[in-house]
Amino acid sequence: VQLQASGGGLVQPGESLTLSCAASGFTRSYYVIGWFRQALGKEREGISAISNSNTKYYSDSVKGRFTISRDNAKNIVYLHINSLKPEDTDVYYCGIDLNPDGSRPYGLGEFLNGLDWWGRGTQVTVSS
């Protein structure tokens, strides 16, 4: 499995950014791909995830500013971030849960606990 995250950079507060995650090397009838962020020495924070049936999950802290979407033909998942804040500064990682448990309620906590693979992160820095 390969997950290639890109699109990070240095932006000013209030600007927008779109992160991309190119996924390859797996075959599953149902899976969830998403984003989490983690600063050095801190716990992972689940941000957003999307299933291949287009069910979307968002953390309360980013609802309204972050939008997740996917291009199934290209197997790319996007995370569009509006109104960036300095506290959004972090390394953003793309990960995949290849075996989400459809028999139980599923959310970002389950996504983080069920991560099977994740790629190298992309740095987002929000500063004036």
PDB file of C-alpha atoms in Angstrom, residues 78-122:
ATOM      1  CA  TYR A  78      -8.485  15.734  -1.179  1.00  0.00           C
ATOM      2  CA  LEU A  79      -8.701  17.833   1.946  1.00  0.00           C
ATOM      3  CA  HIS A  80      -9.633  21.420   1.252  1.00  0.00           C
ATOM      4  CA  ILE A  81      -8.965  23.763   4.131  1.00  0.00           C
ATOM      5  CA  ASN A  82     -10.525  27.206   4.334  1.00  0.00           C
ATOM      6  CA  SER A  83      -9.738  30.088   6.655  1.00  0.00           C
ATOM      7  CA  LEU A  84      -6.488  28.638   7.877  1.00  0.00           C
ATOM      8  CA  LYS A  85      -5.469  29.520  11.410  1.00  0.00           C
ATOM      9  CA  PRO A  86      -2.032  29.447  13.050  1.00  0.00           C
ATOM     10  CA  GLU A  87      -3.249  26.568  15.212  1.00  0.00           C
ATOM     11  CA  ASP A  88      -3.713  24.511  12.031  1.00  0.00           C
ATOM     12  CA  THR A  89       0.065  24.405  11.733  1.00  0.00           C
ATOM     13  CA  ASP A  90       1.044  20.767  11.850  1.00  0.00           C
ATOM     14  CA  VAL A  91       2.194  17.780   9.850  1.00  0.00           C
ATOM     15  CA  TYR A  92      -0.777  16.265   8.038  1.00  0.00           C
ATOM     16  CA  TYR A  93      -0.814  12.551   7.309  1.00  0.00           C
ATOM     17  CA  CYS A  94      -2.959  10.461   5.049  1.00  0.00           C
ATOM     18  CA  GLY A  95      -3.947   7.029   6.294  1.00  0.00           C
ATOM     19  CA  ILE A  96      -6.175   4.110   5.394  1.00  0.00           C
ATOM     20  CA  ASP A  97      -8.320   1.663   7.335  1.00  0.00           C
ATOM     21  CA  LEU A  98      -8.595  -1.399   5.112  1.00  0.00           C
ATOM     22  CA  ASN A  99     -10.929  -3.266   7.449  1.00  0.00           C
ATOM     23  CA  PRO A 100     -13.482  -0.845   8.877  1.00  0.00           C
ATOM     24  CA  ASP A 101     -16.009  -2.613  11.057  1.00  0.00           C
ATOM     25  CA  GLY A 102     -19.333  -1.947   9.367  1.00  0.00           C
ATOM     26  CA  SER A 103     -21.263  -3.732  12.110  1.00  0.00           C
ATOM     27  CA  ARG A 104     -20.490  -1.042  14.719  1.00  0.00           C
ATOM     28  CA  PRO A 105     -20.709   2.766  14.785  1.00  0.00           C
ATOM     29  CA  TYR A 106     -17.718   4.205  12.991  1.00  0.00           C
ATOM     30  CA  GLY A 107     -16.064   7.572  13.433  1.00  0.00           C
ATOM     31  CA  LEU A 108     -12.678   9.209  13.479  1.00  0.00           C
ATOM     32  CA  GLY A 109     -11.708   7.399  16.668  1.00  0.00           C
ATOM     33  CA  GLU A 110     -12.328   4.066  14.983  1.00  0.00           C
ATOM     34  CA  PHE A 111     -10.473   5.312  11.930  1.00  0.00           C
ATOM     35  CA  LEU A 112      -7.376   6.201  13.950  1.00  0.00           C
ATOM     36  CA  ASN A 113      -7.497   2.933  15.878  1.00  0.00           C
ATOM     37  CA  GLY A 114      -7.948   0.949  12.682  1.00  0.00           C
ATOM     38  CA  LEU A 115      -5.216   2.541  10.595  1.00  0.00           C
ATOM     39  CA  ASP A 116      -3.402  -0.071   8.563  1.00  0.00           C
ATOM     40  CA  TRP A 117      -1.112   2.210   6.601  1.00  0.00           C
ATOM     41  CA  TRP A 118      -0.137   5.840   6.489  1.00  0.00           C
ATOM     42  CA  GLY A 119       2.260   7.780   4.372  1.00  0.00           C
ATOM     43  CA  ARG A 120       4.792  10.473   4.994  1.00  0.00           C
ATOM     44  CA  GLY A 121       3.179  13.656   6.116  1.00  0.00           C
ATOM     45  CA  THR A 122       2.996  17.048   4.489  1.00  0.00           C
TER      46      THR A 122
END
